[in-house]
Amino acid sequence: MNTNRNDNFAECAAIQAQLAEHTENTLSGRQVWDVEKHLARCADCAQISREMQVTISLLQNAERHDTGDDFMAKLHARIDTLEPETVRAPSLGTVLRDGLAALGGILRSPRIPALSLGVAATAVVAFLIVPRSVPNTPQTLTTTANPVTVTHIAAEPLRRNAALAANNPFDDPVAATLEANADPAESEPSIQ
Amino acid sequence: MFAAGNVMTTDFALVQRAQANDRAAFNEIVLKYKGKVYNFISRMVASALDAEDLTQETFIRAYLSIRSFQSRASLNTWLFRIATNLCIDYSRKQKTHIQPSSLSQQNESDDGETEREIPDRAFDPQRLLINRELGKMVESALQGLPEKLRTVVLLYDMEGLSYEEIAAIVNCPLGTVKSRLFNARIALREKLSPYLKGIEAL
């Protein structure tokens, strides 16, 4: 007798655990069959099932609350009072992320050949200008064979042109002028 | 499924614009979600004034941290997570600062009389009998639930979130969410049971 009652109690507990899912139709076909078979012969569980359905329905259809009419105005007023730094100051991580994103955008840009050319031209100009800005400091181009003083490099093309003009088979009159203007002292690069 | 995808796409676009400091996009987000957030918070806290303050705070926090929002999560889930955390903080503060008598705890009934809320928020059948209003019965039953159970049942049954979304919001396993939902419904049914018999016919 007691065993039979305990079995019924256990079965009722198992069925009641599935009542919510039964209401939501999320049980398998076999589970639905078991639940409905039990409900057909157990008045207590059938009553609980009906109450559970009503409870869920009440929750789902409960009146919805909404904010007051001035909610947006109040919110914007609060946002406006926030410190600008609080809102706008980006963190280091954000700065890095944005920087990488911008770099990625530039690299994907179709204008990259023009940009590259511009950067390269700037680099060449900078390279040529920087040594001339320090004329009093002789710098040495270190090669393995002959270290050559930089100040003599500018005289080299003039000397070479003069030599070429002097050997001109058409006796170019410019050759003599060029040869005369070429400094004999600088006709050979100084070897250090 | 298509509609859900559309919502996600719209939200994604709104978030991207808001992350680029587009105030109009953030405005759209607020207009879209303020009702859901307020509906949830108003049932988590007893005071309507506090509920509106907490809803505003939810969107202020969202505004301040929108740039850190990862699009992996849904905007809905993210906002509810902020709201839930604010409600938990609020509840803790209320427990440490118990105010036995406060004007903010008074409600004005329809006939102009001022009635005091039940201080311990316990389910009170006598009050339900007096009001005889279905909505108020449910509200009272909800208020009598432990906070963890109330959070889950509100998010699932009222806001229609999935188990997975709720698990992400309350930061607990899926099984715990299901178990809390089950216990919440059982508790609600037990509290409403004396009054449900007459409603079943509806």
mmCIF file of C-alpha atoms in Angstrom:
data_model
loop_
_atom_site.group_PDB
_atom_site.id
_atom_site.type_symbol
_atom_site.label_atom_id
_atom_site.label_comp_id
_atom_site.label_asym_id
_atom_site.label_seq_id
_atom_site.Cartn_x
_atom_site.Cartn_y
_atom_site.Cartn_z
ATOM 1 C CA MET A 1 0.000 0.000 0.000
ATOM 2 C CA ASN A 2 2.723 2.425 1.085
ATOM 3 C CA THR A 3 4.916 1.393 -1.815
ATOM 4 C CA ASN A 4 2.071 2.099 -4.223
ATOM 5 C CA ARG A 5 1.595 5.577 -2.701
ATOM 6 C CA ASN A 6 5.310 6.332 -2.932
ATOM 7 C CA ASP A 7 5.348 5.226 -6.562
ATOM 8 C CA ASN A 8 2.428 7.539 -7.322
ATOM 9 C CA PHE A 9 4.148 10.410 -5.513
ATOM 10 C CA ALA A 10 7.349 9.879 -7.489
ATOM 11 C CA GLU A 11 5.426 9.694 -10.755
ATOM 12 C CA CYS A 12 3.469 12.867 -9.927
ATOM 13 C CA ALA A 13 6.711 14.710 -9.076
ATOM 14 C CA ALA A 14 8.253 13.601 -12.381
ATOM 15 C CA ILE A 15 5.203 14.710 -14.334
ATOM 16 C CA GLN A 16 4.940 18.047 -12.516
ATOM 17 C CA ALA A 17 8.568 18.753 -13.382
ATOM 18 C CA GLN A 18 7.581 18.580 -17.053
ATOM 19 C CA LEU A 19 4.393 20.612 -16.869
ATOM 20 C CA ALA A 20 5.965 23.932 -17.818
ATOM 21 C CA GLU A 21 7.655 22.402 -20.851
ATOM 22 C CA HIS A 22 4.406 20.634 -21.678
ATOM 23 C CA THR A 23 2.689 24.031 -21.728
ATOM 24 C CA GLU A 24 5.387 25.401 -24.014
ATOM 25 C CA ASN A 25 5.211 22.381 -26.347
ATOM 26 C CA THR A 26 8.911 21.691 -25.966
ATOM 27 C CA LEU A 27 8.592 18.045 -24.909
ATOM 28 C CA SER A 28 9.210 15.117 -27.214
ATOM 29 C CA GLY A 29 6.285 13.096 -28.549
ATOM 30 C CA ARG A 30 6.919 10.304 -26.090
ATOM 31 C CA GLN A 31 7.096 12.729 -23.136
ATOM 32 C CA VAL A 32 3.846 14.401 -24.216
ATOM 33 C CA TRP A 33 2.185 10.989 -24.350
ATOM 34 C CA ASP A 34 3.427 10.117 -20.826
ATOM 35 C CA VAL A 35 2.347 13.459 -19.363
ATOM 36 C CA GLU A 36 -1.118 13.405 -20.915
ATOM 37 C CA LYS A 37 -1.667 9.785 -19.927
ATOM 38 C CA HIS A 38 -0.846 10.688 -16.348
ATOM 39 C CA LEU A 39 -2.995 13.832 -16.365
ATOM 40 C CA ALA A 40 -5.970 11.818 -17.603
ATOM 41 C CA ARG A 41 -5.995 9.689 -14.452
ATOM 42 C CA CYS A 42 -4.532 12.061 -11.798
ATOM 43 C CA ALA A 43 -6.890 14.862 -10.801
ATOM 44 C CA ASP A 44 -4.296 16.623 -8.613
ATOM 45 C CA CYS A 45 -1.706 16.862 -11.382
ATOM 46 C CA ALA A 46 -4.386 17.882 -13.887
ATOM 47 C CA GLN A 47 -5.356 20.742 -11.566
ATOM 48 C CA ILE A 48 -1.712 21.771 -11.155
ATOM 49 C CA SER A 49 -1.281 21.614 -14.922
ATOM 50 C CA ARG A 50 -4.206 23.964 -15.510
ATOM 51 C CA GLU A 51 -2.916 26.382 -12.881
ATOM 52 C CA MET A 52 0.561 26.300 -14.372
ATOM 53 C CA GLN A 53 -0.862 27.125 -17.793
ATOM 54 C CA VAL A 54 -2.794 30.062 -16.384
ATOM 55 C CA THR A 55 0.230 31.297 -14.439
ATOM 56 C CA ILE A 56 2.450 31.297 -17.522
ATOM 57 C CA SER A 57 -0.293 32.924 -19.554
ATOM 58 C CA LEU A 58 -0.712 35.660 -16.934
ATOM 59 C CA LEU A 59 3.013 36.372 -16.992
ATOM 60 C CA GLN A 60 3.184 36.459 -20.779
ATOM 61 C CA ASN A 61 0.176 38.744 -21.065
ATOM 62 C CA ALA A 62 0.871 40.969 -18.092
ATOM 63 C CA GLU A 63 0.485 44.678 -18.663
ATOM 64 C CA ARG A 64 3.720 46.172 -19.868
ATOM 65 C CA HIS A 65 5.153 49.147 -18.028
ATOM 66 C CA ASP A 66 6.754 51.999 -19.922
ATOM 67 C CA THR A 67 8.791 55.033 -19.045
ATOM 68 C CA GLY A 68 7.369 58.516 -18.571
ATOM 69 C CA ASP A 69 7.014 60.951 -21.463
ATOM 70 C CA ASP A 70 10.017 62.971 -20.354
ATOM 71 C CA PHE A 71 12.345 59.995 -20.189
ATOM 72 C CA MET A 72 14.291 60.918 -23.336
ATOM 73 C CA ALA A 73 14.637 64.570 -22.341
ATOM 74 C CA LYS A 74 15.934 63.595 -18.910
ATOM 75 C CA LEU A 75 18.350 61.082 -20.396
ATOM 76 C CA HIS A 76 19.780 63.594 -22.862
ATOM 77 C CA ALA A 77 20.105 66.154 -20.094
ATOM 78 C CA ARG A 78 22.121 63.642 -18.079
ATOM 79 C CA ILE A 79 24.296 62.729 -21.053
ATOM 80 C CA ASP A 80 24.959 66.417 -21.733
ATOM 81 C CA THR A 81 26.202 66.924 -18.190
ATOM 82 C CA LEU A 82 28.766 64.164 -18.521
ATOM 83 C CA GLU A 83 32.355 65.340 -18.601
ATOM 84 C CA PRO A 84 33.529 65.555 -22.218
ATOM 85 C CA GLU A 85 36.715 63.708 -21.272
ATOM 86 C CA THR A 86 34.674 60.897 -19.823
ATOM 87 C CA VAL A 87 32.840 60.439 -23.045
ATOM 88 C CA ARG A 88 35.420 61.249 -25.636
ATOM 89 C CA ALA A 89 38.825 60.466 -24.161
ATOM 90 C CA PRO A 90 39.771 57.191 -25.794
ATOM 91 C CA SER A 91 41.820 54.615 -23.951
ATOM 92 C CA LEU A 92 45.274 53.577 -25.141
ATOM 93 C CA GLY A 93 43.795 50.351 -26.466
ATOM 94 C CA THR A 94 41.193 52.287 -28.423
ATOM 95 C CA VAL A 95 43.841 54.607 -29.863
ATOM 96 C CA LEU A 96 45.974 51.657 -30.966
ATOM 97 C CA ARG A 97 42.975 49.859 -32.426
ATOM 98 C CA ASP A 98 41.863 52.957 -34.310
ATOM 99 C CA GLY A 99 45.420 53.576 -35.521
ATOM 100 C CA LEU A 100 45.735 50.045 -36.865
ATOM 101 C CA ALA A 101 42.341 50.312 -38.495
ATOM 102 C CA ALA A 102 43.343 53.589 -40.163
ATOM 103 C CA LEU A 103 46.619 52.053 -41.369
ATOM 104 C CA GLY A 104 44.698 49.091 -42.744
ATOM 105 C CA GLY A 105 42.386 51.497 -44.542
ATOM 106 C CA ILE A 106 45.319 53.343 -46.083
ATOM 107 C CA LEU A 107 46.974 50.137 -47.246
ATOM 108 C CA ARG A 108 43.736 48.994 -48.843
ATOM 109 C CA SER A 109 43.343 52.345 -50.547
ATOM 110 C CA PRO A 110 43.694 52.455 -54.375
ATOM 111 C CA ARG A 111 45.801 55.587 -53.942
ATOM 112 C CA ILE A 112 48.665 53.625 -52.400
ATOM 113 C CA PRO A 113 51.028 53.875 -55.477
ATOM 114 C CA ALA A 114 50.756 57.680 -55.451
ATOM 115 C CA LEU A 115 51.253 57.782 -51.691
ATOM 116 C CA SER A 116 54.244 55.468 -51.882
ATOM 117 C CA LEU A 117 55.778 57.610 -54.618
ATOM 118 C CA GLY A 118 55.267 60.738 -52.512
ATOM 119 C CA VAL A 119 56.848 59.149 -49.454
ATOM 120 C CA ALA A 120 59.779 57.858 -51.521
ATOM 121 C CA ALA A 121 60.365 61.268 -53.152
ATOM 122 C CA THR A 122 60.316 62.960 -49.744
ATOM 123 C CA ALA A 123 62.814 60.446 -48.404
ATOM 124 C CA VAL A 124 65.196 61.035 -51.379
ATOM 125 C CA VAL A 125 65.002 64.818 -51.036
ATOM 126 C CA ALA A 126 65.617 64.561 -47.298
ATOM 127 C CA PHE A 127 68.579 62.286 -47.938
ATOM 128 C CA LEU A 128 70.143 64.763 -50.357
ATOM 129 C CA ILE A 129 69.505 67.826 -48.208
ATOM 130 C CA VAL A 130 70.684 66.568 -44.832
ATOM 131 C CA PRO A 131 74.422 66.165 -45.665
ATOM 132 C CA ARG A 132 74.578 69.682 -47.218
ATOM 133 C CA SER A 133 73.266 71.238 -44.060
ATOM 134 C CA VAL A 134 76.543 70.433 -42.293
ATOM 135 C CA PRO A 135 79.240 71.509 -44.801
ATOM 136 C CA ASN A 136 81.922 72.132 -42.170
ATOM 137 C CA THR A 137 81.856 68.590 -40.963
ATOM 138 C CA PRO A 138 83.610 66.435 -43.483
ATOM 139 C CA GLN A 139 82.024 63.036 -43.606
ATOM 140 C CA THR A 140 83.626 59.994 -44.959
ATOM 141 C CA LEU A 141 81.945 57.555 -47.244
ATOM 142 C CA THR A 142 83.479 54.423 -46.006
ATOM 143 C CA THR A 143 84.096 51.993 -48.766
ATOM 144 C CA THR A 144 86.356 49.053 -48.486
ATOM 145 C CA ALA A 145 88.720 50.337 -51.179
ATOM 146 C CA ASN A 146 88.923 54.152 -51.067
ATOM 147 C CA PRO A 147 87.379 56.344 -48.426
ATOM 148 C CA VAL A 148 86.400 59.543 -50.334
ATOM 149 C CA THR A 149 85.760 62.947 -48.799
ATOM 150 C CA VAL A 150 82.179 64.041 -49.444
ATOM 151 C CA THR A 151 83.132 67.655 -50.297
ATOM 152 C CA HIS A 152 84.905 66.367 -53.401
ATOM 153 C CA ILE A 153 81.937 64.509 -54.767
ATOM 154 C CA ALA A 154 80.296 67.682 -56.130
ATOM 155 C CA ALA A 155 83.470 68.531 -58.138
ATOM 156 C CA GLU A 156 83.619 65.100 -59.681
ATOM 157 C CA PRO A 157 80.874 65.517 -62.343
ATOM 158 C CA LEU A 158 82.397 68.853 -63.446
ATOM 159 C CA ARG A 159 85.795 67.297 -63.878
ATOM 160 C CA ARG A 160 84.349 64.336 -65.750
ATOM 161 C CA ASN A 161 82.384 66.596 -68.101
ATOM 162 C CA ALA A 162 85.454 68.675 -68.776
ATOM 163 C CA ALA A 163 87.447 65.574 -69.660
ATOM 164 C CA LEU A 164 84.722 64.358 -71.961
ATOM 165 C CA ALA A 165 84.468 67.743 -73.648
ATOM 166 C CA ALA A 166 88.239 67.851 -74.143
ATOM 167 C CA ASN A 167 88.108 64.507 -75.967
ATOM 168 C CA ASN A 168 85.211 65.644 -78.137
ATOM 169 C CA PRO A 169 86.140 64.797 -81.732
ATOM 170 C CA PHE A 170 84.073 67.752 -82.961
ATOM 171 C CA ASP A 171 86.267 70.189 -81.022
ATOM 172 C CA ASP A 172 83.473 71.638 -78.964
ATOM 173 C CA PRO A 173 84.454 75.202 -77.846
ATOM 174 C CA VAL A 174 82.711 74.653 -74.547
ATOM 175 C CA ALA A 175 85.277 72.056 -73.642
ATOM 176 C CA ALA A 176 88.005 74.626 -73.203
ATOM 177 C CA THR A 177 85.822 76.726 -70.925
ATOM 178 C CA LEU A 178 84.912 73.792 -68.803
ATOM 179 C CA GLU A 179 88.473 72.625 -68.563
ATOM 180 C CA ALA A 180 89.605 76.128 -67.545
ATOM 181 C CA ASN A 181 86.922 76.359 -64.842
ATOM 182 C CA ALA A 182 87.738 72.972 -63.358
ATOM 183 C CA ASP A 183 89.877 73.392 -60.227
ATOM 184 C CA PRO A 184 93.137 71.534 -60.753
ATOM 185 C CA ALA A 185 93.490 71.025 -57.016
ATOM 186 C CA GLU A 186 90.247 69.119 -56.989
ATOM 187 C CA SER A 187 90.748 67.240 -60.166
ATOM 188 C CA GLU A 188 91.577 64.123 -58.196
ATOM 189 C CA PRO A 189 89.698 62.953 -55.158
ATOM 190 C CA SER A 190 91.766 63.150 -52.066
ATOM 191 C CA ILE A 191 92.619 59.831 -50.590
ATOM 192 C CA GLN A 192 92.537 59.642 -46.898
ATOM 193 C CA MET B 1 14.586 33.564 -38.285
ATOM 194 C CA PHE B 2 14.719 36.150 -41.026
ATOM 195 C CA ALA B 3 13.184 38.747 -38.733
ATOM 196 C CA ALA B 4 15.692 37.937 -36.003
ATOM 197 C CA GLY B 5 18.503 38.305 -38.518
ATOM 198 C CA ASN B 6 17.119 41.663 -39.577
ATOM 199 C CA VAL B 7 16.979 42.821 -35.975
ATOM 200 C CA MET B 8 20.595 41.767 -35.470
ATOM 201 C CA THR B 9 21.648 43.570 -38.646
ATOM 202 C CA THR B 10 19.806 46.722 -37.642
ATOM 203 C CA ASP B 11 21.264 46.596 -34.154
ATOM 204 C CA PHE B 12 24.740 45.982 -35.553
ATOM 205 C CA ALA B 13 24.423 49.007 -37.826
ATOM 206 C CA LEU B 14 23.082 51.145 -34.981
ATOM 207 C CA VAL B 15 25.898 50.084 -32.666
ATOM 208 C CA GLN B 16 28.523 50.811 -35.314
ATOM 209 C CA ARG B 17 27.114 54.289 -35.820
ATOM 210 C CA ALA B 18 26.830 54.891 -32.078
ATOM 211 C CA GLN B 19 30.446 53.760 -31.650
ATOM 212 C CA ALA B 20 31.393 56.502 -34.102
ATOM 213 C CA ASN B 21 29.784 59.054 -31.736
ATOM 214 C CA ASP B 22 26.551 59.243 -33.739
ATOM 215 C CA ARG B 23 24.119 60.520 -31.123
ATOM 216 C CA ALA B 24 21.101 59.916 -33.367
ATOM 217 C CA ALA B 25 21.979 56.208 -33.597
ATOM 218 C CA PHE B 26 22.256 55.966 -29.832
ATOM 219 C CA ASN B 27 18.903 57.704 -29.595
ATOM 220 C CA GLU B 28 17.380 55.018 -31.800
ATOM 221 C CA ILE B 29 18.821 52.321 -29.558
ATOM 222 C CA VAL B 30 17.266 53.950 -26.496
ATOM 223 C CA LEU B 31 13.889 54.356 -28.165
ATOM 224 C CA LYS B 32 13.945 50.741 -29.263
ATOM 225 C CA TYR B 33 14.890 49.186 -25.927
ATOM 226 C CA LYS B 34 13.784 51.558 -23.175
ATOM 227 C CA GLY B 35 10.357 49.926 -22.895
ATOM 228 C CA LYS B 36 11.751 46.424 -22.504
ATOM 229 C CA VAL B 37 14.419 47.525 -20.049
ATOM 230 C CA TYR B 38 11.995 49.598 -17.985
ATOM 231 C CA ASN B 39 9.374 46.826 -17.964
ATOM 232 C CA PHE B 40 11.987 44.468 -16.556
ATOM 233 C CA ILE B 41 13.467 46.878 -14.019
ATOM 234 C CA SER B 42 10.089 48.089 -12.784
ATOM 235 C CA ARG B 43 9.331 44.534 -11.696
ATOM 236 C CA MET B 44 12.728 44.061 -10.132
ATOM 237 C CA VAL B 45 12.448 47.145 -7.913
ATOM 238 C CA ALA B 46 9.330 48.248 -6.094
ATOM 239 C CA SER B 47 9.540 51.985 -6.692
ATOM 240 C CA ALA B 48 8.525 53.383 -10.082
ATOM 241 C CA LEU B 49 10.825 56.377 -9.549
ATOM 242 C CA ASP B 50 13.784 54.160 -8.797
ATOM 243 C CA ALA B 51 12.907 51.982 -11.788
ATOM 244 C CA GLU B 52 13.063 54.988 -14.099
ATOM 245 C CA ASP B 53 16.338 56.145 -12.551
ATOM 246 C CA LEU B 54 17.843 52.697 -13.004
ATOM 247 C CA THR B 55 16.620 52.563 -16.602
ATOM 248 C CA GLN B 56 18.315 55.897 -17.250
ATOM 249 C CA GLU B 57 21.456 54.628 -15.563
ATOM 250 C CA THR B 58 21.375 51.548 -17.798
ATOM 251 C CA PHE B 59 21.453 53.703 -20.910
ATOM 252 C CA ILE B 60 24.023 56.106 -19.476
ATOM 253 C CA ARG B 61 26.327 53.149 -18.889
ATOM 254 C CA ALA B 62 25.581 51.832 -22.338
ATOM 255 C CA TYR B 63 26.410 55.260 -23.785
ATOM 256 C CA LEU B 64 29.710 55.436 -21.925
ATOM 257 C CA SER B 65 30.823 51.940 -22.873
ATOM 258 C CA ILE B 66 29.274 51.521 -26.305
ATOM 259 C CA ARG B 67 32.734 51.568 -27.899
ATOM 260 C CA SER B 68 33.748 48.503 -25.900
ATOM 261 C CA PHE B 69 30.619 46.596 -26.932
ATOM 262 C CA GLN B 70 31.571 43.462 -28.815
ATOM 263 C CA SER B 71 29.180 42.587 -31.577
ATOM 264 C CA ARG B 72 29.454 38.901 -30.700
ATOM 265 C CA ALA B 73 26.741 39.436 -28.070
ATOM 266 C CA SER B 74 23.324 40.786 -28.948
ATOM 267 C CA LEU B 75 22.501 44.350 -27.978
ATOM 268 C CA ASN B 76 19.387 43.086 -26.203
ATOM 269 C CA THR B 77 21.415 40.722 -24.022
ATOM 270 C CA TRP B 78 24.036 43.384 -23.313
ATOM 271 C CA LEU B 79 21.482 45.943 -22.168
ATOM 272 C CA PHE B 80 19.677 43.416 -19.975
ATOM 273 C CA ARG B 81 22.998 42.415 -18.426
ATOM 274 C CA ILE B 82 23.687 46.039 -17.491
ATOM 275 C CA ALA B 83 20.147 46.387 -16.139
ATOM 276 C CA THR B 84 20.368 43.159 -14.128
ATOM 277 C CA ASN B 85 23.667 44.197 -12.544
ATOM 278 C CA LEU B 86 22.210 47.579 -11.622
ATOM 279 C CA CYS B 87 19.195 45.883 -10.023
ATOM 280 C CA ILE B 88 21.476 43.610 -8.004
ATOM 281 C CA ASP B 89 23.473 46.629 -6.783
ATOM 282 C CA TYR B 90 20.253 48.454 -5.983
ATOM 283 C CA SER B 91 18.933 45.490 -4.042
ATOM 284 C CA ARG B 92 22.137 45.253 -2.001
ATOM 285 C CA LYS B 93 21.955 48.934 -1.142
ATOM 286 C CA GLN B 94 18.309 48.604 -0.147
ATOM 287 C CA LYS B 95 19.171 45.765 2.198
ATOM 288 C CA THR B 96 21.901 47.785 3.879
ATOM 289 C CA HIS B 97 19.821 50.979 4.085
ATOM 290 C CA ILE B 98 16.425 49.809 5.254
ATOM 291 C CA GLN B 99 14.018 52.701 5.303
ATOM 292 C CA PRO B 100 10.945 51.699 7.301
ATOM 293 C CA SER B 101 9.026 54.815 6.349
ATOM 294 C CA SER B 102 9.602 56.731 3.161
ATOM 295 C CA LEU B 103 7.437 58.889 0.957
ATOM 296 C CA SER B 104 8.916 57.193 -2.091
ATOM 297 C CA GLN B 105 7.339 53.963 -0.944
ATOM 298 C CA GLN B 106 3.862 55.354 -1.120
ATOM 299 C CA ASN B 107 1.564 54.772 -4.054
ATOM 300 C CA GLU B 108 -1.504 56.702 -4.939
ATOM 301 C CA SER B 109 -4.443 54.489 -5.714
ATOM 302 C CA ASP B 110 -7.069 55.230 -8.336
ATOM 303 C CA ASP B 111 -9.458 56.839 -5.865
ATOM 304 C CA GLY B 112 -6.800 59.280 -4.707
ATOM 305 C CA GLU B 113 -6.057 57.568 -1.434
ATOM 306 C CA THR B 114 -2.483 56.973 -0.547
ATOM 307 C CA GLU B 115 -1.649 53.426 0.323
ATOM 308 C CA ARG B 116 1.607 52.157 1.676
ATOM 309 C CA GLU B 117 3.449 49.333 -0.047
ATOM 310 C CA ILE B 118 4.053 46.142 1.830
ATOM 311 C CA PRO B 119 7.430 46.794 3.447
ATOM 312 C CA ASP B 120 8.760 43.244 3.208
ATOM 313 C CA ARG B 121 7.279 42.750 -0.281
ATOM 314 C CA ALA B 122 5.881 39.436 0.909
ATOM 315 C CA PHE B 123 2.893 37.982 -0.845
ATOM 316 C CA ASP B 124 -0.214 39.198 0.937
ATOM 317 C CA PRO B 125 -3.472 37.345 0.049
ATOM 318 C CA GLN B 126 -5.505 39.871 2.002
ATOM 319 C CA ARG B 127 -4.277 42.705 -0.179
ATOM 320 C CA LEU B 128 -5.035 40.711 -3.307
ATOM 321 C CA LEU B 129 -8.555 40.051 -2.125
ATOM 322 C CA ILE B 130 -9.079 43.769 -1.596
ATOM 323 C CA ASN B 131 -7.714 44.794 -4.986
ATOM 324 C CA ARG B 132 -9.274 41.945 -6.956
ATOM 325 C CA GLU B 133 -7.243 42.895 -9.921
ATOM 326 C CA LEU B 134 -5.472 40.247 -11.855
ATOM 327 C CA GLY B 135 -2.447 42.359 -12.703
ATOM 328 C CA LYS B 136 -1.829 43.326 -9.130
ATOM 329 C CA MET B 137 -2.026 39.709 -8.037
ATOM 330 C CA VAL B 138 0.684 38.770 -10.468
ATOM 331 C CA GLU B 139 2.782 41.789 -9.513
ATOM 332 C CA SER B 140 2.559 40.920 -5.856
ATOM 333 C CA ALA B 141 3.374 37.298 -6.506
ATOM 334 C CA LEU B 142 6.402 38.366 -8.508
ATOM 335 C CA GLN B 143 7.541 40.736 -5.787
ATOM 336 C CA GLY B 144 7.406 37.854 -3.321
ATOM 337 C CA LEU B 145 9.839 35.780 -5.337
ATOM 338 C CA PRO B 146 13.537 35.654 -4.456
ATOM 339 C CA GLU B 147 15.500 37.985 -6.721
ATOM 340 C CA LYS B 148 17.291 35.230 -8.646
ATOM 341 C CA LEU B 149 14.062 33.438 -9.499
ATOM 342 C CA ARG B 150 12.308 36.692 -10.374
ATOM 343 C CA THR B 151 15.094 37.729 -12.753
ATOM 344 C CA VAL B 152 14.853 34.495 -14.721
ATOM 345 C CA VAL B 153 11.061 34.318 -14.898
ATOM 346 C CA LEU B 154 10.813 37.968 -15.988
ATOM 347 C CA LEU B 155 13.428 37.578 -18.691
ATOM 348 C CA TYR B 156 11.938 34.317 -19.973
ATOM 349 C CA ASP B 157 8.195 34.705 -19.633
ATOM 350 C CA MET B 158 7.817 38.466 -19.966
ATOM 351 C CA GLU B 159 10.702 39.519 -22.190
ATOM 352 C CA GLY B 160 10.846 36.337 -24.245
ATOM 353 C CA LEU B 161 14.591 35.773 -24.000
ATOM 354 C CA SER B 162 16.026 32.322 -24.621
ATOM 355 C CA TYR B 163 17.660 30.116 -21.990
ATOM 356 C CA GLU B 164 21.039 30.820 -23.600
ATOM 357 C CA GLU B 165 20.565 34.581 -23.498
ATOM 358 C CA ILE B 166 19.493 34.470 -19.859
ATOM 359 C CA ALA B 167 22.467 32.281 -18.977
ATOM 360 C CA ALA B 168 24.728 34.945 -20.508
ATOM 361 C CA ILE B 169 22.957 37.740 -18.642
ATOM 362 C CA VAL B 170 22.943 36.180 -15.181
ATOM 363 C CA ASN B 171 26.276 34.469 -15.797
ATOM 364 C CA CYS B 172 25.314 30.968 -14.787
ATOM 365 C CA PRO B 173 24.949 27.574 -16.512
ATOM 366 C CA LEU B 174 21.959 26.720 -18.697
ATOM 367 C CA GLY B 175 20.800 24.047 -16.237
ATOM 368 C CA THR B 176 20.681 26.604 -13.445
ATOM 369 C CA VAL B 177 18.523 28.900 -15.567
ATOM 370 C CA LYS B 178 16.058 26.080 -16.275
ATOM 371 C CA SER B 179 16.001 25.068 -12.633
ATOM 372 C CA ARG B 180 15.381 28.653 -11.476
ATOM 373 C CA LEU B 181 12.616 29.087 -14.021
ATOM 374 C CA PHE B 182 10.959 25.884 -12.874
ATOM 375 C CA ASN B 183 11.161 26.895 -9.216
ATOM 376 C CA ALA B 184 9.886 30.398 -9.990
ATOM 377 C CA ARG B 185 6.837 29.086 -11.831
ATOM 378 C CA ILE B 186 6.075 26.580 -9.098
ATOM 379 C CA ALA B 187 6.327 29.318 -6.471
ATOM 380 C CA LEU B 188 4.126 31.672 -8.501
ATOM 381 C CA ARG B 189 1.520 28.990 -9.084
ATOM 382 C CA GLU B 190 1.428 28.188 -5.396
ATOM 383 C CA LYS B 191 0.976 31.843 -4.484
ATOM 384 C CA LEU B 192 -1.653 32.458 -7.122
ATOM 385 C CA SER B 193 -3.363 29.103 -6.669
ATOM 386 C CA PRO B 194 -6.175 30.362 -4.395
ATOM 387 C CA TYR B 195 -7.183 32.849 -7.094
ATOM 388 C CA LEU B 196 -6.484 30.822 -10.213
ATOM 389 C CA LYS B 197 -9.501 28.576 -9.916
ATOM 390 C CA GLY B 198 -11.802 31.423 -10.838
ATOM 391 C CA ILE B 199 -9.579 32.557 -13.678
ATOM 392 C CA GLU B 200 -9.214 29.207 -15.409
ATOM 393 C CA ALA B 201 -12.507 29.675 -17.162
ATOM 394 C CA LEU B 202 -11.217 32.880 -18.856
#
